[in-house]
XYZ file of C-alpha atoms in Angstrom:
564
model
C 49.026 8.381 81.950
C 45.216 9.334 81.295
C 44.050 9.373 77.395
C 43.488 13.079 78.114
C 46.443 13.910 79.084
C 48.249 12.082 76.284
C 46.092 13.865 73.596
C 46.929 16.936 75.456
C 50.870 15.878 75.274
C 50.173 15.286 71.330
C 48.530 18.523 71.037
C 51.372 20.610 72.821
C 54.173 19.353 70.854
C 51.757 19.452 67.716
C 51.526 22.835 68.168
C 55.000 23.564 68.900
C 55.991 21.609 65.519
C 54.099 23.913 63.383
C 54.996 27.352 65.552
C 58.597 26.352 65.133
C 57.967 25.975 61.554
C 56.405 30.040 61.028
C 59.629 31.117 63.219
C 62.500 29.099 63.184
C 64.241 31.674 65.339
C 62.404 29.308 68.340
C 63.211 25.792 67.559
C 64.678 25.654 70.936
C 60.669 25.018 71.937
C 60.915 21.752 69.479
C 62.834 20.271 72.486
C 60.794 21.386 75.381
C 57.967 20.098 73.840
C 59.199 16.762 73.321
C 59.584 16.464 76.470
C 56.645 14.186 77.568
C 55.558 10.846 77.557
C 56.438 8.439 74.696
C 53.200 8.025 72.785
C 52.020 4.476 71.039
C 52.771 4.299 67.630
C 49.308 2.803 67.001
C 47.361 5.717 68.374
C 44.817 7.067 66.245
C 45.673 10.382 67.070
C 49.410 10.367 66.386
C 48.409 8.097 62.802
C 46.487 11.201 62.147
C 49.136 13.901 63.379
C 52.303 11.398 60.502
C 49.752 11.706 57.907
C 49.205 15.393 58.218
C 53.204 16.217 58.482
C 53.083 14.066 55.167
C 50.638 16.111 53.591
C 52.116 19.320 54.644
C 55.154 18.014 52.990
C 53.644 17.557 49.689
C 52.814 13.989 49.756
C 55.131 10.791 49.798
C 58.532 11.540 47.946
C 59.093 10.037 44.462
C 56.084 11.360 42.429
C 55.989 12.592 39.110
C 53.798 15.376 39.387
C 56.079 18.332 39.076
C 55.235 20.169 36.582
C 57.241 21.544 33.959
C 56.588 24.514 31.064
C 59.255 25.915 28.961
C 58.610 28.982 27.332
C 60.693 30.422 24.478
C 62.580 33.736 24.630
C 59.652 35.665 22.523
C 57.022 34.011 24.729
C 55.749 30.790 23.241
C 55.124 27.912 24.708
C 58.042 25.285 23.844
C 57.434 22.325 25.455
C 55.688 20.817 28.665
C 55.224 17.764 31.014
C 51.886 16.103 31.601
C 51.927 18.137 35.092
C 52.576 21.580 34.110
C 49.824 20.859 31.075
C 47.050 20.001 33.954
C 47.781 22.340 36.659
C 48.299 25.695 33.609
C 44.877 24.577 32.627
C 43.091 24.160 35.336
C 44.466 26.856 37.478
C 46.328 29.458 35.433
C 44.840 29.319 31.727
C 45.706 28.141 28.665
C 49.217 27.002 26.663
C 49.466 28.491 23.485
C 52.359 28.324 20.950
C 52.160 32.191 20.525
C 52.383 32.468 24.260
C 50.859 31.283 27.618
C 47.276 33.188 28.058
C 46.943 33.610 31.769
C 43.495 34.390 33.007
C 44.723 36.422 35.844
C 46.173 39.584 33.875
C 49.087 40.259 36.811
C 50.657 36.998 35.889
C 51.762 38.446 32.916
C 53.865 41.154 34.656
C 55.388 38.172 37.342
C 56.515 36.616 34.617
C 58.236 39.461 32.736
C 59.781 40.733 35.829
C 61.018 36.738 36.688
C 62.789 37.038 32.965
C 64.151 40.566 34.182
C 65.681 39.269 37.083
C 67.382 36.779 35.797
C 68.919 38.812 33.571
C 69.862 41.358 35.893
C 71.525 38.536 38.191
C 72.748 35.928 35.907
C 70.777 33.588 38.244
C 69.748 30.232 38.199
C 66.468 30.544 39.446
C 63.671 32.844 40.647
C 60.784 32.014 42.720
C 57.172 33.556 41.649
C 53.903 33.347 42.758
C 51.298 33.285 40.490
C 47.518 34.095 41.045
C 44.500 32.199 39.675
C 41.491 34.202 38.354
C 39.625 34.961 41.363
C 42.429 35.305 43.803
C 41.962 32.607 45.910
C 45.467 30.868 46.078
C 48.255 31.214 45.369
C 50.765 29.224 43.114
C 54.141 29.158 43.857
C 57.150 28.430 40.845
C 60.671 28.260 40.247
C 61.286 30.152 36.807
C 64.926 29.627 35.577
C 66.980 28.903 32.428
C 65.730 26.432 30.348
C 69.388 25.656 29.842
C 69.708 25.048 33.367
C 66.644 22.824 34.059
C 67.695 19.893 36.085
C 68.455 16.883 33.898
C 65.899 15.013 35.867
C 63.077 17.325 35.083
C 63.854 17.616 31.184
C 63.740 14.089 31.105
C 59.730 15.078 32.290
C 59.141 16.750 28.947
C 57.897 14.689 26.275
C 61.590 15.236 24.283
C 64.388 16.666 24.092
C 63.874 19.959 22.415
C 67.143 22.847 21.411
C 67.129 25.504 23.938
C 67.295 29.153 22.636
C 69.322 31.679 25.285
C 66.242 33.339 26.041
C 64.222 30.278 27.073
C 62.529 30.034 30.420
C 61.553 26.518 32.316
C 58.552 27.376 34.492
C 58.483 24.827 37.435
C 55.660 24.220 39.264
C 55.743 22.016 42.631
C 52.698 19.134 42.739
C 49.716 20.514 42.143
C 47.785 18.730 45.587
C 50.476 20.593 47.826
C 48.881 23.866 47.745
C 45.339 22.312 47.404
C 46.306 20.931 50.879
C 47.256 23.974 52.106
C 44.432 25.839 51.061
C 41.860 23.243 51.108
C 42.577 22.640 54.692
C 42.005 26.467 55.556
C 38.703 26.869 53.267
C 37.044 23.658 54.156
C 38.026 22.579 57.312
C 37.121 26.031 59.040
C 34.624 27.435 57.104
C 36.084 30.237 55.861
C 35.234 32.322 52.883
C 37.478 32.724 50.300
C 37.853 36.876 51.600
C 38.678 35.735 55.264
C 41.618 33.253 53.119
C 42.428 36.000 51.205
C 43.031 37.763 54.615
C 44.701 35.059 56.460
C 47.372 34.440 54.062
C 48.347 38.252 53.813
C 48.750 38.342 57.423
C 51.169 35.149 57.229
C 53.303 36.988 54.788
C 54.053 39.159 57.580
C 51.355 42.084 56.494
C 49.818 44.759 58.576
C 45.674 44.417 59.008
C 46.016 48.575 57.392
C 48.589 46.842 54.044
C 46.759 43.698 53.659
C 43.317 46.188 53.313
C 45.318 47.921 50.575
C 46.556 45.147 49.156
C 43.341 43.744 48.972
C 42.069 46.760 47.832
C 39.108 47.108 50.705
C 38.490 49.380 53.759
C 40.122 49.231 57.233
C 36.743 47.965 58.826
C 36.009 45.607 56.342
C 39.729 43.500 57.001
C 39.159 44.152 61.098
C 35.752 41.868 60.618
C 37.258 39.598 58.425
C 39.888 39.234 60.965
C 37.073 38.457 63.610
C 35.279 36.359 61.387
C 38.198 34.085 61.580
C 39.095 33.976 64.970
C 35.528 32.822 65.908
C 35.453 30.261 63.891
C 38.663 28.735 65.595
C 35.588 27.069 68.172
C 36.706 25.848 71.587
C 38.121 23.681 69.784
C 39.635 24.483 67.030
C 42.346 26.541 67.518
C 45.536 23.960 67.472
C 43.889 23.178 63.914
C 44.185 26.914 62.353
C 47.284 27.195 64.067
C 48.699 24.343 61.880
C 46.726 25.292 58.674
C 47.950 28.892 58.571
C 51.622 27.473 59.526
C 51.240 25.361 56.517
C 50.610 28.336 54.406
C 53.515 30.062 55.972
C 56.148 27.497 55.525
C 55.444 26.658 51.812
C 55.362 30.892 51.465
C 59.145 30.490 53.266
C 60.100 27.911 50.908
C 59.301 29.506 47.661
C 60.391 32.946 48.875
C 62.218 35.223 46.552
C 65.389 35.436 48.839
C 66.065 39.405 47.850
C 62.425 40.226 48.672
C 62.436 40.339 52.703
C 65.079 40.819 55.382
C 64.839 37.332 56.516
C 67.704 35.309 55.418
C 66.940 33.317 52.354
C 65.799 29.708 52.254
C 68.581 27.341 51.474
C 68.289 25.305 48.444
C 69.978 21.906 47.578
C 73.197 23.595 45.923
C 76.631 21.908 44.950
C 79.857 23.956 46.845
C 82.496 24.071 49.285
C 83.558 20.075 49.421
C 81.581 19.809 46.550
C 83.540 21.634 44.198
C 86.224 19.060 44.242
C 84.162 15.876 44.836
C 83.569 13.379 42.287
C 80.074 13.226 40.579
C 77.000 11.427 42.280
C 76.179 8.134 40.428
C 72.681 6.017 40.539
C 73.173 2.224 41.090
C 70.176 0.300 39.822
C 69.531 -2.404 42.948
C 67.539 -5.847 42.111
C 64.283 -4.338 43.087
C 64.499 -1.342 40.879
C 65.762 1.228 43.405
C 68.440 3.608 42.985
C 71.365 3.878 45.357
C 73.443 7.050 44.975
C 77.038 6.747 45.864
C 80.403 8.546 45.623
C 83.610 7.026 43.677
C 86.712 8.613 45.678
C 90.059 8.522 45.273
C 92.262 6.016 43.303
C 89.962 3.031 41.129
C 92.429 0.538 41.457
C 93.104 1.515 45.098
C 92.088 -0.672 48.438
C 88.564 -0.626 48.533
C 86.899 1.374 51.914
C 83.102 1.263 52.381
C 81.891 4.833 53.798
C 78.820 4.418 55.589
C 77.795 7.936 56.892
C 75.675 8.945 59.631
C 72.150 10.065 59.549
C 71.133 13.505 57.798
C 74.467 13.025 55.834
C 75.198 12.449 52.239
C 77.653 10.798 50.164
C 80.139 14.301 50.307
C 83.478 13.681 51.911
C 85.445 16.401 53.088
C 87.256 18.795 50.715
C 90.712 17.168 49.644
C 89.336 13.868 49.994
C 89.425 12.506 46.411
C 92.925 13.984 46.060
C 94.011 12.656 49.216
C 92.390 8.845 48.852
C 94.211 8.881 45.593
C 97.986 9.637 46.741
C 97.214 7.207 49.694
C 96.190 4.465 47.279
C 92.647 4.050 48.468
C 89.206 3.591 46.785
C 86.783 5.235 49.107
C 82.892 4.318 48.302
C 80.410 6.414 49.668
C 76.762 5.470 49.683
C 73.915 7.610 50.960
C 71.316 6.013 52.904
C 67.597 4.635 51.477
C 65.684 8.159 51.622
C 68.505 10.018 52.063
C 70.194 12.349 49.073
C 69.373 10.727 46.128
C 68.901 7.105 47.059
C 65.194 5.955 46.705
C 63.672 5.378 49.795
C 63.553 1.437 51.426
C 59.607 0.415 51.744
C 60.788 -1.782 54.776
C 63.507 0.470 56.654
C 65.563 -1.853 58.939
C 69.272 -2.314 59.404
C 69.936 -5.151 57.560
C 68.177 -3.809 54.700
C 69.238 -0.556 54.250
C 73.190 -2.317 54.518
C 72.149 -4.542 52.184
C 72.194 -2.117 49.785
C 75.794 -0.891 50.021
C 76.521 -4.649 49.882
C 74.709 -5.157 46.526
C 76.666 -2.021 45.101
C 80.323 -3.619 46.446
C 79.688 -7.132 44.563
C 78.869 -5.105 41.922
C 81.928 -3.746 41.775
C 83.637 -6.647 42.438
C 85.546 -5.533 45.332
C 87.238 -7.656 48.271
C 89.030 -7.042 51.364
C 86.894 -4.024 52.023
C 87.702 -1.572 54.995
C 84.610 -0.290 56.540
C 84.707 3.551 58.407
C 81.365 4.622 60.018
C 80.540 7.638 62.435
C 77.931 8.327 64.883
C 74.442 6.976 64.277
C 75.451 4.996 61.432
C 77.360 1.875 63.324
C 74.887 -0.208 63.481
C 74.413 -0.053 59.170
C 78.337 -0.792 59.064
C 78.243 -3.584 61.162
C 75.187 -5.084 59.199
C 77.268 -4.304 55.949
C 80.422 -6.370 57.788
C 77.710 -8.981 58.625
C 76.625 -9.435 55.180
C 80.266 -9.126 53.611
C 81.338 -11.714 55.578
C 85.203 -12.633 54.899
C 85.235 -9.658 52.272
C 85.328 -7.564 55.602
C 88.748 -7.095 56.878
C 88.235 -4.692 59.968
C 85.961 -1.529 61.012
C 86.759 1.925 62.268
C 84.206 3.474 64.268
C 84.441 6.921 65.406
C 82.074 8.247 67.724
C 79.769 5.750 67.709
C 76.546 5.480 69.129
C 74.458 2.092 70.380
C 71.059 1.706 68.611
C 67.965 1.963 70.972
C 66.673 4.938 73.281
C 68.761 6.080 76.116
C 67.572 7.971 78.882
C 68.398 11.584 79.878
C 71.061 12.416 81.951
C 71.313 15.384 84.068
C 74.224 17.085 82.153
C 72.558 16.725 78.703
C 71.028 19.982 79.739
C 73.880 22.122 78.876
C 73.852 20.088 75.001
C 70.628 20.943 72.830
C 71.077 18.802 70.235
C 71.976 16.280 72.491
C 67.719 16.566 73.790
C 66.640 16.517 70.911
C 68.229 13.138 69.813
C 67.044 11.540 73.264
C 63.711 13.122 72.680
C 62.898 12.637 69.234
C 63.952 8.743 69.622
C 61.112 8.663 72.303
C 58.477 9.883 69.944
C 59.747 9.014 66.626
C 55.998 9.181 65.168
C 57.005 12.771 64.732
C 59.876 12.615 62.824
C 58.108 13.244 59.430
C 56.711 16.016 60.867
C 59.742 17.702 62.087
C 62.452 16.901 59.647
C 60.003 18.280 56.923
C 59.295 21.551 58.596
C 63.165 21.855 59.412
C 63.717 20.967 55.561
C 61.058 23.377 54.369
C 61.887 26.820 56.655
C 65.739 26.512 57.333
C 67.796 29.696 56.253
C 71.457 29.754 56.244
C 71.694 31.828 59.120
C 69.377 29.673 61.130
C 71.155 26.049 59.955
C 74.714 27.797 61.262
C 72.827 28.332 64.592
C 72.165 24.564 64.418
C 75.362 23.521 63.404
C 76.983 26.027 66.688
C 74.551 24.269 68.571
C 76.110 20.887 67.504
C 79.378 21.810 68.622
C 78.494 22.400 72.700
C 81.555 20.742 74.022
C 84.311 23.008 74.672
C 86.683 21.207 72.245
C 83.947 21.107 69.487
C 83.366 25.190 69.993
C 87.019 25.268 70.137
C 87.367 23.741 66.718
C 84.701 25.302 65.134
C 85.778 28.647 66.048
C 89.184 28.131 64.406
C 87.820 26.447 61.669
C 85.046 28.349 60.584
C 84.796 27.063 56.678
C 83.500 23.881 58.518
C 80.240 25.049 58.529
C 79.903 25.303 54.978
C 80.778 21.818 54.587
C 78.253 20.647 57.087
C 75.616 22.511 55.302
C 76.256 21.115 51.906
C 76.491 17.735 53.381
C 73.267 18.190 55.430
C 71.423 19.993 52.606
C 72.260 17.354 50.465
C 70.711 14.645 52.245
C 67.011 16.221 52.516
C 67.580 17.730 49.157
C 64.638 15.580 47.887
C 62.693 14.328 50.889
C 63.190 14.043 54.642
C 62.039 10.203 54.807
C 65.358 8.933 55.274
C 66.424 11.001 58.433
C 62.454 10.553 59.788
C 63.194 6.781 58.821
C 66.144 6.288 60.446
C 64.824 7.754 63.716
C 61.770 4.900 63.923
C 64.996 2.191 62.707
C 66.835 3.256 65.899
C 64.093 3.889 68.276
C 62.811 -0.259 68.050
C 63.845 -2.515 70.579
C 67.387 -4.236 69.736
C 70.190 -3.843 67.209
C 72.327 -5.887 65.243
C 72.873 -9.509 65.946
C 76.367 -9.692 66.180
C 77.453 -13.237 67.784
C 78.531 -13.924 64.096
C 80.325 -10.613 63.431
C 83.979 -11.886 62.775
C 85.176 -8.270 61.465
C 87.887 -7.064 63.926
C 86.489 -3.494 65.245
C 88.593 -0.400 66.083
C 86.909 2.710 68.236
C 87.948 5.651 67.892
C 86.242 8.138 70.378
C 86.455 12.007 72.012
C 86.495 12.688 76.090
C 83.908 15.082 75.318
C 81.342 13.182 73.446
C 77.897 14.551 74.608
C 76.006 11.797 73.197
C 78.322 8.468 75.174
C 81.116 7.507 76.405
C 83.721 5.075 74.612
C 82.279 2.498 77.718
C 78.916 2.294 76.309
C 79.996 1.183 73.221
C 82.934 -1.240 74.483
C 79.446 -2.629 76.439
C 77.360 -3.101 73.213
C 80.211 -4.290 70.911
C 81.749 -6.893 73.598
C 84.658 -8.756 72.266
C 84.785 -7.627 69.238
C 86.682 -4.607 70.145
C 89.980 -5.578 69.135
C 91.063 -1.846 69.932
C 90.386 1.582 71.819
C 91.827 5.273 71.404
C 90.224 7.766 73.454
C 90.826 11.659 72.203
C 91.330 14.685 74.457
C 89.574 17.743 74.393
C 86.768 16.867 71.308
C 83.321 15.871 71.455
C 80.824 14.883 68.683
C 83.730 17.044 65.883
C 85.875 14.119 66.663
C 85.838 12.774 62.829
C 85.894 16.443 61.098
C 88.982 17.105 63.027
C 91.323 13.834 62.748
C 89.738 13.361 59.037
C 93.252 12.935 57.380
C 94.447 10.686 60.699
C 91.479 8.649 59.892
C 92.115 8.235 55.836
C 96.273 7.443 57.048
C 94.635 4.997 59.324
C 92.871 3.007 56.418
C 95.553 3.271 54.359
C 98.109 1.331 57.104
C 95.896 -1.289 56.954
């Protein structure tokens, strides 16, 4: 393949990436566009295309530069973090202890009306966007309860300070997100700060005659704005305003007050369904200062089991779990994945060292003769974990497992979406930043079920899922917990999986189990019996279920661990 036509491959599903991100309605293009070429890693181009998904992400995960205000129920300033103190200043105004003194006069009325509403509503948070003096960009906040600020961002604030019923928390995301955003439309194209004033009206979904009276200007004057912008797109240029403007659009989608358009609202990382009854997420401190987050189910005295979930997955069990681990006697540990949930991400993502750190957290807890239950994508962690648990390992259950490593497209996987995308994304995993973040970013409710439907293409799966429709709430908590904070993991794990090799198992002596459905879209039980080799000690082959296999025989699964 000629280096044109690779940069032209690049550029396509480039494009696509950021279209897909202003209408989620056509993700469905994500997977034609993948389909080209795998692209080198070390290509200066695709460097280029990772670091700008990064930056249209907000930067790498795990910074301290949220910013933080609380403001008391008469208007003072309470308290504030470093953050909020720098961006209020140099964007908005000034903090004062009588009140905040905004120098754009309409932020005073977004802010009374964000108080309004969440008295009206009883909410937990509203979404504003506040305006600096001359107009020129926007800043986007969550305003909510000061009572109900996250216990990670009040530990931002310099200390703890009593909370009166009418107190506010303004939170501001990092400060360089939206400079990106609008830096990269200003500078990089030339355009004045009228034409951005323009352009971002039209991304909220304006007409050129409302954004003219919203901007307060004629009819003609907003038609040569308009041109002025499209001709300074250049031969060129236009796959680069394309992706600016997207920008602009999907950080608009992710701060959008969910009552103020018809679109469905953008889901947030919220605890429900499975949730409800699950036990509370804990933080284990690993040797190199890391945090692993894990789950505590069932019985604390029980037989220990090691859950090691599959990618874009969390530590949440089904609902009934705890209650059902306890009355079969079992301890069920649940750890969510380096970048994944609330686990810090791994600097040097590989199987053996993201298992390593569910291994740290069971000799931490002292526990032996541990059971280890894996689906999907996440085998190859569980048998690292057995691996590195030796002896303490007494057998494995794997339900519809998957080998590590790309696999080629067969001629059914047309009829299976998701079942593309996988194969696709694994062949260009360089864009996994990219697209996990705009999924994270733009996904409404009604657009994640469409996902989820999509999921279940096998008959048995649709079957299931039409009889069991609560399941998709418990997929979208479990998904939406994972990329509550960052996409890394999931982007992570794709580049993991998509290296030559897997596992070195010749010293695996942890008796595996598979348990597998006739209708898997991904592979057949025989692929796996060819990976694993002798260390299949047994086989059970499901009717009528694909990929749904472990959401349907969940309580088979849990008896299963408990006869051993």
């Amino acid at each position: 393949m000629s280096a044109a036509q690779s940069k032209a491959n690049v550029a396509l599903v480039i494009e696509t990436m950021y279209a897909v991100a202003a209408d989620p309605e056509r993700w469905e293009q994500v997977i034609e566009a993948l389909d080209v070429p795998a692209q080198a890693e070390d290509d200066q181009g695709t460097r280029g295309m990772a670091s700008l998904a990064r930056a249209a992400a907000g930067g790498e995960p795990g910074r301290a530069d949220v910013g933080v205000i609380v403001v008391s129920g008469a208007g003072g300033a309470v308290a504030c973090n470093r953050a909020g103190e720098s961006l209020f200043r140099r964007r908005l105004g000034r903090i004062e202890a009588r009140g905040l003194a905004f120098l754009n006069p309409s932020n005073h009325e977004a802010l009374t009306q964000a108080r309004k509403r969440l008295r009206e509503t009883r909410g937990r948070q509203v979404i504003v966007k506040f305006l600096d003096e001359d107009d020129e960009g926007p800043h986007f906040a969550y305003v909510t309860p000061a009572a109900a600020l996250p216990p990670a961002l009040a530990a931002t604030l310099p200390s703890p300070s009593p909370r009166g019923e009418g107190d506010i928390a303004i939170v501001f995301p990092a400060l360089e997100t939206t400079d990106r955003l609008w830096a990269s439309v200003r500078e990089s194209f030339g355009l004045t700060p009228a034409e951005t004033r323009l352009a971002a009206r039209l991304k909220d979904g304006l007409s050129l005659k409302e954004a003219a009276e919203d901007l307060e200007v004629s009819l003609n004057t907003v038609r040569n704005q308009l041109r002025a912008v499209f001709d300074k797109m250049g031969l060129n240029r236009q796959s680069e305003l394309v992706r600016a403007l997207t920008q602009l659009g999907t950080l608009a989608q992710a701060f959008e007050d969910p009552g103020a358009r018809r679109a469905s609202p953008t889901i947030f990382a919220t605890e429900r369904g499975a949730a409800e009854t699950a036990p509370p997420v804990q933080l284990f401190k690993l040797a190199d200062g890391r945090r692993l987050a894990w789950r505590d189910y069932g019985d604390p005295a029980g037989r220990p089991v090691l859950v090691i979930t599959q990618d874009l997955a969390s530590s949440l069990l089904p609902r009934g779990t705890n209650a059902l681990a306890r009355d079969l006697g079992l301890r069920a540990i649940v750890t969510e994945r380096a970048g994944a949930g609330r686990s810090d991400p791994h600097p040097d993502f590989t199987y053996a060292n993201v298992a390593a750190d569910s291994v740290a957290l069971c000799r931490h807890l002292g526990l032996d003769g541990v059971q280890i239950i894996t689906n999907t994508d996440g085998a190859a962690y569980a048998l690292e974990a057995a691996l590195q648990l030796g002896d303490s390992a007494t057998r494995m259950l794997i339900v519809s497992g998957r080998p590590p490593g790309l696999q080629a497209e067969r001629e059914r996987d047309k009829g299976h979406t998701l079942t593309l995308f996988w194969r696709r994304i694994y062949r260009n995993p360089w864009l996994s930043d990219m697209i996990f973040e705009m999924m994270r970013l733009s996904l409404s409710r009604a657009q994640f079920e469409r996902y989820a439907r999509a999921a279940a293409s096998a008959p048995g799966d649709a079957a299931y899922l039409k009889a069991h429709p609560e399941l998709l709430d418990f997929i979208i908590d479990y998904t939406r917990e994972s990329v509550a904070v960052s996409a890394r993991g999931a982007a992570d794990a794709i580049r993991c999986a998509a290296r030559p090799g897997g596992p070195d198992l010749s010293d695996l002596a942890c008796p595996v189990t598979l348990w597998h459905g006739d209708q898997d879209p991904m592979n057949g039980v025989e692929e796996m019996q060819a990976w694993l080799g002798d260390h299949v000690e047994a086989v059970r082959v499901f009717p009528d279920i694909g990929r749904f296999l472990g959401h349907r025989y969940w309580p088979e699964i849990m008896a299963w661990l408990a006869q051993g």
